[in-house]
GROMACS .gro file of C-alpha atoms in nm:
model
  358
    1UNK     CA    1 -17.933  -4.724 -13.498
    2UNK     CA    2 -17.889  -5.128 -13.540
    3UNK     CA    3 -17.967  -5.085 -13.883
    4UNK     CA    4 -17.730  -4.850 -13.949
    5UNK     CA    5 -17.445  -5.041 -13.765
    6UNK     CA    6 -17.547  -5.389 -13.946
    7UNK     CA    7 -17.491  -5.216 -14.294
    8UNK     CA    8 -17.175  -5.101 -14.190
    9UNK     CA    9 -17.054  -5.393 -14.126
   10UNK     CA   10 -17.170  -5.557 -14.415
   11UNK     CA   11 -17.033  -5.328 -14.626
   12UNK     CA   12 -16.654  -5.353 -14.447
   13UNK     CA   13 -16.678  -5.716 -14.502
   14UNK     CA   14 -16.775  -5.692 -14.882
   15UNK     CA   15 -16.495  -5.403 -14.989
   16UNK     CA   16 -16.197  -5.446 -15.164
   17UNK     CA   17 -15.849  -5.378 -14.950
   18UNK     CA   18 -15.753  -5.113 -15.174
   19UNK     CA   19 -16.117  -4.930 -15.128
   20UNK     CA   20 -16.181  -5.007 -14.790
   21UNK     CA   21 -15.891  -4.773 -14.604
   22UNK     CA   22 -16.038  -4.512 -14.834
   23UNK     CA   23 -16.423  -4.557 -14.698
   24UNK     CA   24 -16.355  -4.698 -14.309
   25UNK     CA   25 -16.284  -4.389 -14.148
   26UNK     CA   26 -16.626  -4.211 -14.264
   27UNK     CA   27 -16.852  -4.541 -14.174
   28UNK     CA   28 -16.673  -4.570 -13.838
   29UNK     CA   29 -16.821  -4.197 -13.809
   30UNK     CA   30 -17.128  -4.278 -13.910
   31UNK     CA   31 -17.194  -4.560 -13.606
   32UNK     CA   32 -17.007  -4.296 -13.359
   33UNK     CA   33 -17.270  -4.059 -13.454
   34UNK     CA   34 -17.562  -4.281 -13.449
   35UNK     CA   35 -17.477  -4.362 -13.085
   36UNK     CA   36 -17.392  -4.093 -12.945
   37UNK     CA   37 -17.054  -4.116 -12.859
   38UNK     CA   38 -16.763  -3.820 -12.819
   39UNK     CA   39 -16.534  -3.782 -13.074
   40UNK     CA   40 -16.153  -3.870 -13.069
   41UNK     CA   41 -15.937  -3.599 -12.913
   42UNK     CA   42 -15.570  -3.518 -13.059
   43UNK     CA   43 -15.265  -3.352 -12.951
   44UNK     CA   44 -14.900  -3.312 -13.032
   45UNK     CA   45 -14.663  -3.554 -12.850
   46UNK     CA   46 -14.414  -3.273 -12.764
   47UNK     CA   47 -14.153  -3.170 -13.001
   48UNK     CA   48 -14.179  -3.422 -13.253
   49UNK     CA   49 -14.499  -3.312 -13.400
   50UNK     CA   50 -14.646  -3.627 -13.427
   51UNK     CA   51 -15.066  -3.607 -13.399
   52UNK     CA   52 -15.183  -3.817 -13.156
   53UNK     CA   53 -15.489  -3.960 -13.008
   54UNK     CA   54 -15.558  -3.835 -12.644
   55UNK     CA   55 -15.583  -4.209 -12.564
   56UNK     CA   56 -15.356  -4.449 -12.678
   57UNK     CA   57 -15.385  -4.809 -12.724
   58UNK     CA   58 -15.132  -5.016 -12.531
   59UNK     CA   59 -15.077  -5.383 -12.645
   60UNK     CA   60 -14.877  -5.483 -12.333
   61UNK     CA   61 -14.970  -5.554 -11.961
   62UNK     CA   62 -15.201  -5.781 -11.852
   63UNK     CA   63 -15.418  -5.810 -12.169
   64UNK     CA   64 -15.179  -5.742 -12.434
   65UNK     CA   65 -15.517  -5.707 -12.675
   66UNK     CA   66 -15.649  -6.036 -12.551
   67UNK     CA   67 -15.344  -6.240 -12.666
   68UNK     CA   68 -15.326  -6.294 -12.276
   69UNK     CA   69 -15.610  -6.428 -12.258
   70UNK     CA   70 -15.589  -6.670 -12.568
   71UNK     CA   71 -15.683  -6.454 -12.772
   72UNK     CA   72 -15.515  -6.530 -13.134
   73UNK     CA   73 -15.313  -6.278 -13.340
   74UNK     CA   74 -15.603  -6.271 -13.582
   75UNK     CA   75 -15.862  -6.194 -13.307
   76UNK     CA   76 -15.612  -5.933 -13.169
   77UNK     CA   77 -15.548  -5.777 -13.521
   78UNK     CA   78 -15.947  -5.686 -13.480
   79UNK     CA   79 -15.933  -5.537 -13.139
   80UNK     CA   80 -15.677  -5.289 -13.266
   81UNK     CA   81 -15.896  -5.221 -13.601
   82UNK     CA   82 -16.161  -5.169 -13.340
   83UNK     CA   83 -15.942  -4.901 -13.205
   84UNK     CA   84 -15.866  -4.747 -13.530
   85UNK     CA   85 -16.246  -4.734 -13.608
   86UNK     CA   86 -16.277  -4.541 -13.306
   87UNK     CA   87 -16.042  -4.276 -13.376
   88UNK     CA   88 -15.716  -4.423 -13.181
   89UNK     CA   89 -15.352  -4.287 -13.385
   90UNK     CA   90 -15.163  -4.417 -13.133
   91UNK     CA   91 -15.067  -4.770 -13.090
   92UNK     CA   92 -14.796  -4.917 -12.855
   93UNK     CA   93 -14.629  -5.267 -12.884
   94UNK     CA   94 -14.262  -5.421 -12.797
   95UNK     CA   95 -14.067  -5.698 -12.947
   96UNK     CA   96 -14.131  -5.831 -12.561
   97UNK     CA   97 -14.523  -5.803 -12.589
   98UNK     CA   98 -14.555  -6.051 -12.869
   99UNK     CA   99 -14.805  -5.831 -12.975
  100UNK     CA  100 -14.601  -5.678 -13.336
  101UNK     CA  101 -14.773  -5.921 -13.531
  102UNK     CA  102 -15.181  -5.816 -13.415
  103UNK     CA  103 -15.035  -5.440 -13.535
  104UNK     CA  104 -14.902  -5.548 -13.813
  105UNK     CA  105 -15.235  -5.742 -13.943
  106UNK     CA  106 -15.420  -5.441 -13.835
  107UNK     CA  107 -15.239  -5.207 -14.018
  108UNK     CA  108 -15.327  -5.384 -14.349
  109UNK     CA  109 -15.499  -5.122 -14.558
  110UNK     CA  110 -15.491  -4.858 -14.330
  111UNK     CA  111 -15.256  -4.538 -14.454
  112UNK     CA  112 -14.979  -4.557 -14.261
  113UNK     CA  113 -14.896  -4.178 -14.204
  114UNK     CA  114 -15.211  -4.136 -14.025
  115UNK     CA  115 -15.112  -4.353 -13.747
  116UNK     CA  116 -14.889  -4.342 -13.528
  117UNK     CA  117 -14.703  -4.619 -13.410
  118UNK     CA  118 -14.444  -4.703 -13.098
  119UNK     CA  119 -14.225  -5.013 -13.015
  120UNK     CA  120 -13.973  -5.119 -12.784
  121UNK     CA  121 -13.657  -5.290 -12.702
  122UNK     CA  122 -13.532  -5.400 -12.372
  123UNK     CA  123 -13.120  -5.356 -12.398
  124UNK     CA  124 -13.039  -5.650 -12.152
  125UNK     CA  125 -13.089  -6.014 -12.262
  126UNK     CA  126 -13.024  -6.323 -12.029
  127UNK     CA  127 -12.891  -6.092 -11.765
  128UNK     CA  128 -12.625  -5.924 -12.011
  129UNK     CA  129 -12.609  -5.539 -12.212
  130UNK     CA  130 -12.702  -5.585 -12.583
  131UNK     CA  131 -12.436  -5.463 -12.825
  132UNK     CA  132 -12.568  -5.173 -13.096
  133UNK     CA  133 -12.608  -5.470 -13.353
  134UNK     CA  134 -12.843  -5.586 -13.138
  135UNK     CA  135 -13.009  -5.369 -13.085
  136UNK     CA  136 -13.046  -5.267 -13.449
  137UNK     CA  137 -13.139  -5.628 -13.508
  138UNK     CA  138 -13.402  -5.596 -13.276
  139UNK     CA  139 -13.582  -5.304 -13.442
  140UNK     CA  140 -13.581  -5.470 -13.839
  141UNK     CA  141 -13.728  -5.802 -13.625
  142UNK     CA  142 -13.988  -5.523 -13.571
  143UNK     CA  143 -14.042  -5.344 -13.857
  144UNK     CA  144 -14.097  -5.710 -14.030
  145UNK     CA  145 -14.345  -5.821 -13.732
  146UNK     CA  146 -14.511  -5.502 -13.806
  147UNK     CA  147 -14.506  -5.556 -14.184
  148UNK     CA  148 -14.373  -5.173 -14.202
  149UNK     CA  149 -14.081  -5.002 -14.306
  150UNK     CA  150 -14.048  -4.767 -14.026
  151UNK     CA  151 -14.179  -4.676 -13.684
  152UNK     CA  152 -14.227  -4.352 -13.550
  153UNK     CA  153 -14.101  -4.386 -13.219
  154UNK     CA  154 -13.860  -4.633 -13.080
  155UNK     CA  155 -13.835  -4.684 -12.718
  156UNK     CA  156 -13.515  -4.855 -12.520
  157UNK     CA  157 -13.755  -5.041 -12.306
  158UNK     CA  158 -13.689  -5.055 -11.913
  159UNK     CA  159 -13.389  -4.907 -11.875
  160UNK     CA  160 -13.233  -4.902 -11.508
  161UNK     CA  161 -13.054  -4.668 -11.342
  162UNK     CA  162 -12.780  -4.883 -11.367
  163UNK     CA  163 -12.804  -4.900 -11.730
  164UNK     CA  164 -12.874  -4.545 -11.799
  165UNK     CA  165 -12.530  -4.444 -11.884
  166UNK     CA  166 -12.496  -4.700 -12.145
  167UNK     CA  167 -12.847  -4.621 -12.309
  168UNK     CA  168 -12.749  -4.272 -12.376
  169UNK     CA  169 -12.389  -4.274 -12.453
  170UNK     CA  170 -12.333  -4.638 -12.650
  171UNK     CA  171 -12.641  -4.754 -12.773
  172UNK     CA  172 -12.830  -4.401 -12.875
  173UNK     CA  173 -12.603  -4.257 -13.060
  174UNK     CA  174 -12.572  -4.587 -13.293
  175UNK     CA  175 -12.950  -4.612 -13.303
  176UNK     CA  176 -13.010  -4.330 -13.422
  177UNK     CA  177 -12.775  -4.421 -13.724
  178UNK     CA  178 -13.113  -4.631 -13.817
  179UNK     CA  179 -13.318  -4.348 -13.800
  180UNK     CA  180 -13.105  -4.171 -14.034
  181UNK     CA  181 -13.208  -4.491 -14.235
  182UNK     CA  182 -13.498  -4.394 -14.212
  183UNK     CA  183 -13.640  -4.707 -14.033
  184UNK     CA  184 -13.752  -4.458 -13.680
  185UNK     CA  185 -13.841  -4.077 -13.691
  186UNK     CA  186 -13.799  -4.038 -13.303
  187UNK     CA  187 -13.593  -4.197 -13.025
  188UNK     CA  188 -13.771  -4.279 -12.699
  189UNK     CA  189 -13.662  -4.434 -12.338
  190UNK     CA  190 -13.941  -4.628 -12.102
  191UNK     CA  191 -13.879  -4.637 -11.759
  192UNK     CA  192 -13.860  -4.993 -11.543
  193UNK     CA  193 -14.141  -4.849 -11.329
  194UNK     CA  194 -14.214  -5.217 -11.111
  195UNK     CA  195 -13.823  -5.158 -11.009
  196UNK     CA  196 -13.781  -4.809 -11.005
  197UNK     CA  197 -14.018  -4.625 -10.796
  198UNK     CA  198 -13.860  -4.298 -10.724
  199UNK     CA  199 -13.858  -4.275 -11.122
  200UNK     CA  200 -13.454  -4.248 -11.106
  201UNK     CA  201 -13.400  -4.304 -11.438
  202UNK     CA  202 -13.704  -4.082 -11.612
  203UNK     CA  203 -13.548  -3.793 -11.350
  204UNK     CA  204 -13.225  -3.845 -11.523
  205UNK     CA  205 -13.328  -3.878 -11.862
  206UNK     CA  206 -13.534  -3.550 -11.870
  207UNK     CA  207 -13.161  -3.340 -11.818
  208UNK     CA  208 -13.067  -3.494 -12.151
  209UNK     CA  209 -13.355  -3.341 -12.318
  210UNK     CA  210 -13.180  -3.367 -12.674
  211UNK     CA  211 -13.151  -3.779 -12.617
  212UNK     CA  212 -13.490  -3.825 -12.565
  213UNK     CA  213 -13.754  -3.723 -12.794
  214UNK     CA  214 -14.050  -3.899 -12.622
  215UNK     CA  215 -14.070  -4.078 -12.250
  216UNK     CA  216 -14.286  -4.279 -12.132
  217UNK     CA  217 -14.340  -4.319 -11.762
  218UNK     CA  218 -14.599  -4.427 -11.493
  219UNK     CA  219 -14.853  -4.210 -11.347
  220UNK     CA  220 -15.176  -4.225 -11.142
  221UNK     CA  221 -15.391  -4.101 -10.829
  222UNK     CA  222 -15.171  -4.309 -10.618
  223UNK     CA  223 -14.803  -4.231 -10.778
  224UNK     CA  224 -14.809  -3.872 -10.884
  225UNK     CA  225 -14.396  -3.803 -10.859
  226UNK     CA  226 -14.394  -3.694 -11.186
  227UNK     CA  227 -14.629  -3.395 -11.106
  228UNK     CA  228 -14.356  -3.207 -11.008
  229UNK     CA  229 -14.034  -3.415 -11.078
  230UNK     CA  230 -14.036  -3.487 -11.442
  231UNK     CA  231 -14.354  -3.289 -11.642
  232UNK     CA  232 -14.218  -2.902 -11.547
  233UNK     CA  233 -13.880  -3.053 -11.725
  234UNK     CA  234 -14.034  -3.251 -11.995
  235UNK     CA  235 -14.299  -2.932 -12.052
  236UNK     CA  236 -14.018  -2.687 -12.136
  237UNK     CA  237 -13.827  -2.957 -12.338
  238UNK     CA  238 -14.059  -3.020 -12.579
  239UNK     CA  239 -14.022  -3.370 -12.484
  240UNK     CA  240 -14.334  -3.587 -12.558
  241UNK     CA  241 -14.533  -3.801 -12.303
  242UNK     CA  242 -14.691  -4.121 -12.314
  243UNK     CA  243 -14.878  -4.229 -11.975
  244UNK     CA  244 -14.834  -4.580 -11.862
  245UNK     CA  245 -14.954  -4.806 -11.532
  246UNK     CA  246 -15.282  -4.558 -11.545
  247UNK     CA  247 -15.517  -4.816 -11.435
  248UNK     CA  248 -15.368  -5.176 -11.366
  249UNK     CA  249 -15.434  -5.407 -11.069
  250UNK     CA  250 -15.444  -5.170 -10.792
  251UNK     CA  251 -15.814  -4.971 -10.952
  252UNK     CA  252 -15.963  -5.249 -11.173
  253UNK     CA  253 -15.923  -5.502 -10.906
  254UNK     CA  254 -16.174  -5.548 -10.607
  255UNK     CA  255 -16.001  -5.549 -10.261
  256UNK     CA  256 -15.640  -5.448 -10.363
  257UNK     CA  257 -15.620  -5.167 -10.294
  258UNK     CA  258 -15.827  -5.175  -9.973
  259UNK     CA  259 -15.499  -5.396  -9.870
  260UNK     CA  260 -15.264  -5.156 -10.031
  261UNK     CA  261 -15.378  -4.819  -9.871
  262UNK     CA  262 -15.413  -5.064  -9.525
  263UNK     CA  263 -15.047  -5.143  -9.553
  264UNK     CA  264 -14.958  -4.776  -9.608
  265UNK     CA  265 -15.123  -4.694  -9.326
  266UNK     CA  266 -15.001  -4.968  -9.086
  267UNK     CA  267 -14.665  -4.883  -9.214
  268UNK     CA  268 -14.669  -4.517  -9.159
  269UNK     CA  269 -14.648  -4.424  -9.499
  270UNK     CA  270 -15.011  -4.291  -9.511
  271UNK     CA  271 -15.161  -4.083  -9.315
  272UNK     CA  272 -15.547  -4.210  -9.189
  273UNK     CA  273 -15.694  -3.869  -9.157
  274UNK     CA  274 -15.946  -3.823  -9.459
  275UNK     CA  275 -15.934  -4.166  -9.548
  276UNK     CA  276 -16.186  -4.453  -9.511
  277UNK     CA  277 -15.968  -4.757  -9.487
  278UNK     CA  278 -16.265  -4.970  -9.668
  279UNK     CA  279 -16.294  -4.757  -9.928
  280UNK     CA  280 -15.979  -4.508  -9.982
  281UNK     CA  281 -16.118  -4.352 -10.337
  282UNK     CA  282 -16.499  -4.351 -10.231
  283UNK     CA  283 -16.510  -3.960 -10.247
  284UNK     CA  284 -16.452  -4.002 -10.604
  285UNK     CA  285 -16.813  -4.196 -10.675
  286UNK     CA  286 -17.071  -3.891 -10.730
  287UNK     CA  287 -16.807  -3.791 -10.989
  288UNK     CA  288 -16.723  -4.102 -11.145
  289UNK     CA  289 -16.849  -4.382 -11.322
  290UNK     CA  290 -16.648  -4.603 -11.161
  291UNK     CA  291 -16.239  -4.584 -11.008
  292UNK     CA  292 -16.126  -4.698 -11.357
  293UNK     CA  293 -16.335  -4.385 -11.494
  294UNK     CA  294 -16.168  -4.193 -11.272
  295UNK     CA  295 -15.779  -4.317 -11.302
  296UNK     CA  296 -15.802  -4.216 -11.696
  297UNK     CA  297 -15.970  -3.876 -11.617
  298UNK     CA  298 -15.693  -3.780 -11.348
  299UNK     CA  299 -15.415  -3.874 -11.590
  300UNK     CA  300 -15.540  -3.767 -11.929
  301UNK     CA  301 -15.594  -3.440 -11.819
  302UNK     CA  302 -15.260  -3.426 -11.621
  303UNK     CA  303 -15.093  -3.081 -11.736
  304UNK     CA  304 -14.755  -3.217 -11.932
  305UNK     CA  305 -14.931  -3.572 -12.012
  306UNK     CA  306 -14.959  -3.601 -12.400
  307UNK     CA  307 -15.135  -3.930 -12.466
  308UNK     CA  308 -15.291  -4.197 -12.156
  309UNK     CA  309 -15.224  -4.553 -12.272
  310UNK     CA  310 -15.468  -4.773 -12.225
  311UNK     CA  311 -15.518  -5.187 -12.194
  312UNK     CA  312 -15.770  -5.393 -12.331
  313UNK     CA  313 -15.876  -5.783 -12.458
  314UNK     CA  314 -16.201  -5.662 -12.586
  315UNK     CA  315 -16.435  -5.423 -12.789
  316UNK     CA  316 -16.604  -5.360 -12.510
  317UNK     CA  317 -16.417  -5.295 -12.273
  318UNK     CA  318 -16.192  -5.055 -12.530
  319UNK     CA  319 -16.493  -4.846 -12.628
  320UNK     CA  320 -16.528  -4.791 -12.240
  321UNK     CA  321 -16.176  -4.725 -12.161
  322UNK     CA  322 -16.171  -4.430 -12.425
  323UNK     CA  323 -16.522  -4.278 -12.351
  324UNK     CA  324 -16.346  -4.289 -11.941
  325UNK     CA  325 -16.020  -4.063 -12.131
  326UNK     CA  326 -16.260  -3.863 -12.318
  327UNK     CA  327 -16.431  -3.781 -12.036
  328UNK     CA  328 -16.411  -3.371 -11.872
  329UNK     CA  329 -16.142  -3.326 -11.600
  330UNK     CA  330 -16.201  -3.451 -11.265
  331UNK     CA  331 -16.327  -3.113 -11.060
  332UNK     CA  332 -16.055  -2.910 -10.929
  333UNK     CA  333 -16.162  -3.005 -10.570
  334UNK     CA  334 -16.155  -3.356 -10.637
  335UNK     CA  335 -15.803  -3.330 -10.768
  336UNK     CA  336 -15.665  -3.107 -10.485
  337UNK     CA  337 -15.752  -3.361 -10.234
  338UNK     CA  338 -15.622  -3.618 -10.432
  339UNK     CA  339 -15.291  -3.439 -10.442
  340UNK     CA  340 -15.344  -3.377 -10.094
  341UNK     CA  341 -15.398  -3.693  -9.951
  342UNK     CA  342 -15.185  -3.936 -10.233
  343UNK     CA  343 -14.926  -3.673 -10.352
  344UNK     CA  344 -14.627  -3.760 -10.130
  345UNK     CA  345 -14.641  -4.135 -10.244
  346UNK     CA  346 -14.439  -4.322 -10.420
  347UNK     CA  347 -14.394  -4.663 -10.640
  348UNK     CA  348 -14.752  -4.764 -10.497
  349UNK     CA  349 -14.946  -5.025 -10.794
  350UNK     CA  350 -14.644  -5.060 -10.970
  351UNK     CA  351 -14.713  -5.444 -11.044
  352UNK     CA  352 -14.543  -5.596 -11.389
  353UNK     CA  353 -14.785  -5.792 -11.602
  354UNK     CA  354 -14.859  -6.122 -11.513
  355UNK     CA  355 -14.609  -6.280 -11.755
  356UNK     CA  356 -14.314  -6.105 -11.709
  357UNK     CA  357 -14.399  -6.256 -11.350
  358UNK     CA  358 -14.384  -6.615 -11.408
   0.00000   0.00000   0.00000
């Protein structure tokens, strides 16, 4: 197996731009097969008809593809290649991020209609609403950071309750004057999730079903509302999903939520029966390879979730975040006591990424 990897490699490094997007795809199948790893899964995201990998790779939160870390745009460009080589058509960035530029790089040499590409902008700057020519501004400062000339879904990024009105009757309709451009296929709205727990704005959005072709919206084994307030609506829609806030602080780090489930219980919000305060998800270990193995198998396999987004800084840790979503269902009794015990809960690991904090 080595062998086989080290010629790969040596061959990428060797090719021509205009032969390698041609040859990539059939050597990154070659190392998938000689280690033994599951193939990509696709679906539809909803109505649009856009193929999608099962997992998608997010280039916000914490990581943001390393460039948190340090990480340069160069190193970041070969995180999402990575991604590609693994069989990931769905990448997610925002003007916000900082990120456009890694996707951009990436992209180089890659045909274009077989991926799949999503970006965002907020429509509040300094405190104030952004006019339409802002916002259309803000999506050519994309499509240049991305060195394309269009996107295939454009998300208003964040947008309040407060703000929701505006959104749909001022700045969607212009938009989508730019996708007649051609510059966006489909128009998409994010939800603020850190300050909107009761998912206000998603539950809105969802009854103007011909606004929105895609949503995307937080989901996980502690903050399930969407189970039965926004899928059943989004499901007979048509309108495509993207999962955020899948993982984050609360499963990948150690102790948090020990103190979160503690404070849900000392506040009455939790009931203690059928939990172990020192370890809340430990029924979930003969199961799981770890909680973060078990996070992307709950939502992946969510009925009415199209594609799980997913964070990382490094090939590892990416090629073990997408074996987690291509993993089989949690077992039926796992997720009925999951439902059971979390199901009522709401806005619980909601936390923003460490630099919108600061």
């Amino acid at each position: 197996m080595p062998h086989i990897i080290c010629f790969r490699r040596a061959i990428l490094h060797i090719l021509p731009d205009h032969v390698l997007h041609r040859v990539r795809p059939a050597m990154a199948e070659m190392e998938r097969c000689a280690q033994g790893e599951r193939d990509m899964e696709y679906t539809t995201l909803g109505r649009t008809g856009l193929k999608v990998s099962v997992a998608g790779l997010g280039c916000g939160g914490n990581s943001r593809v390393g460039i948190g870390a340090g990480k340069s745009i160069a190193e970041a460009a070969d995180i999402i290649r990575a991604a590609f080589d693994m069989g990931v058509t769905y990448i997610d960035t925002a003007r916000l991020y900082g990120t456009e530029p890694a996707v951009g790089l990436a992209l180089k040499g890659r045909q274009r209609d077989k991926i799949v590409i999503s970006t965002k902008s907020t429509i509040r700057l300094e405190g104030e609403r952004i006019s339409p020519d802002c916002l259309a501004n803000h999506l050519d400062e994309s499509l240049s950071h991305l060195h394309t000339d269009y996107v295939d879904v454009f998300f208003l990024h964040g947008v309040s309750l407060l703000d929701y009105d505006y959104a749909r009757d001022v700045l969607a309709p212009a938009i989508l004057k730019e996708r007649d451009k051609g510059k966006f296929r489909y128009l998409g709205i994010t939800e603020p999730a850190a300050n909107d727990p009761e998912q206000l704005t998603i539950r809105r959005a969802v009854d103007d079903e011909k606004c929105w072709d895609v949503m995307m919206l937080a989901f996980h084994m502690l903050h399930q509302t969407a189970r039965a307030n926004v899928f059943p609506k989004t499901q007979a829609g048509g309108i495509g999903t993207v999962m955020m806030y899948v993982v984050r602080n609360i499963f990948s780090r150690p102790g948090l939520l020990v103190e979160k489930v503690r404070g849900l219980i000392e506040g009455g919000k939790l009931s203690p029966e059928g939990i172990d305060p020192d370890d809340p998800l430990g029924f979930l270990e003969d199961e799981a390879e770890s909680l973060i193995d078990a996070a992307y198998r709950f939502s992946r396999h969510q009925k009415g979730a199209d594609t799980v987004l997913f964070g990382t800084g490094n090939v590892d840790h990416l090629k073990a975040n997408i074996e987690s979503i291509l993993r089989p269902s949690l077992p039926e009794a796992y997720l009925a006591r999951l439902h059971a015990l979390f199901g009522h809960l709401t806005g619980v690991g909601l936390d923003s990424p460490e630099h919108l904090r600061r």
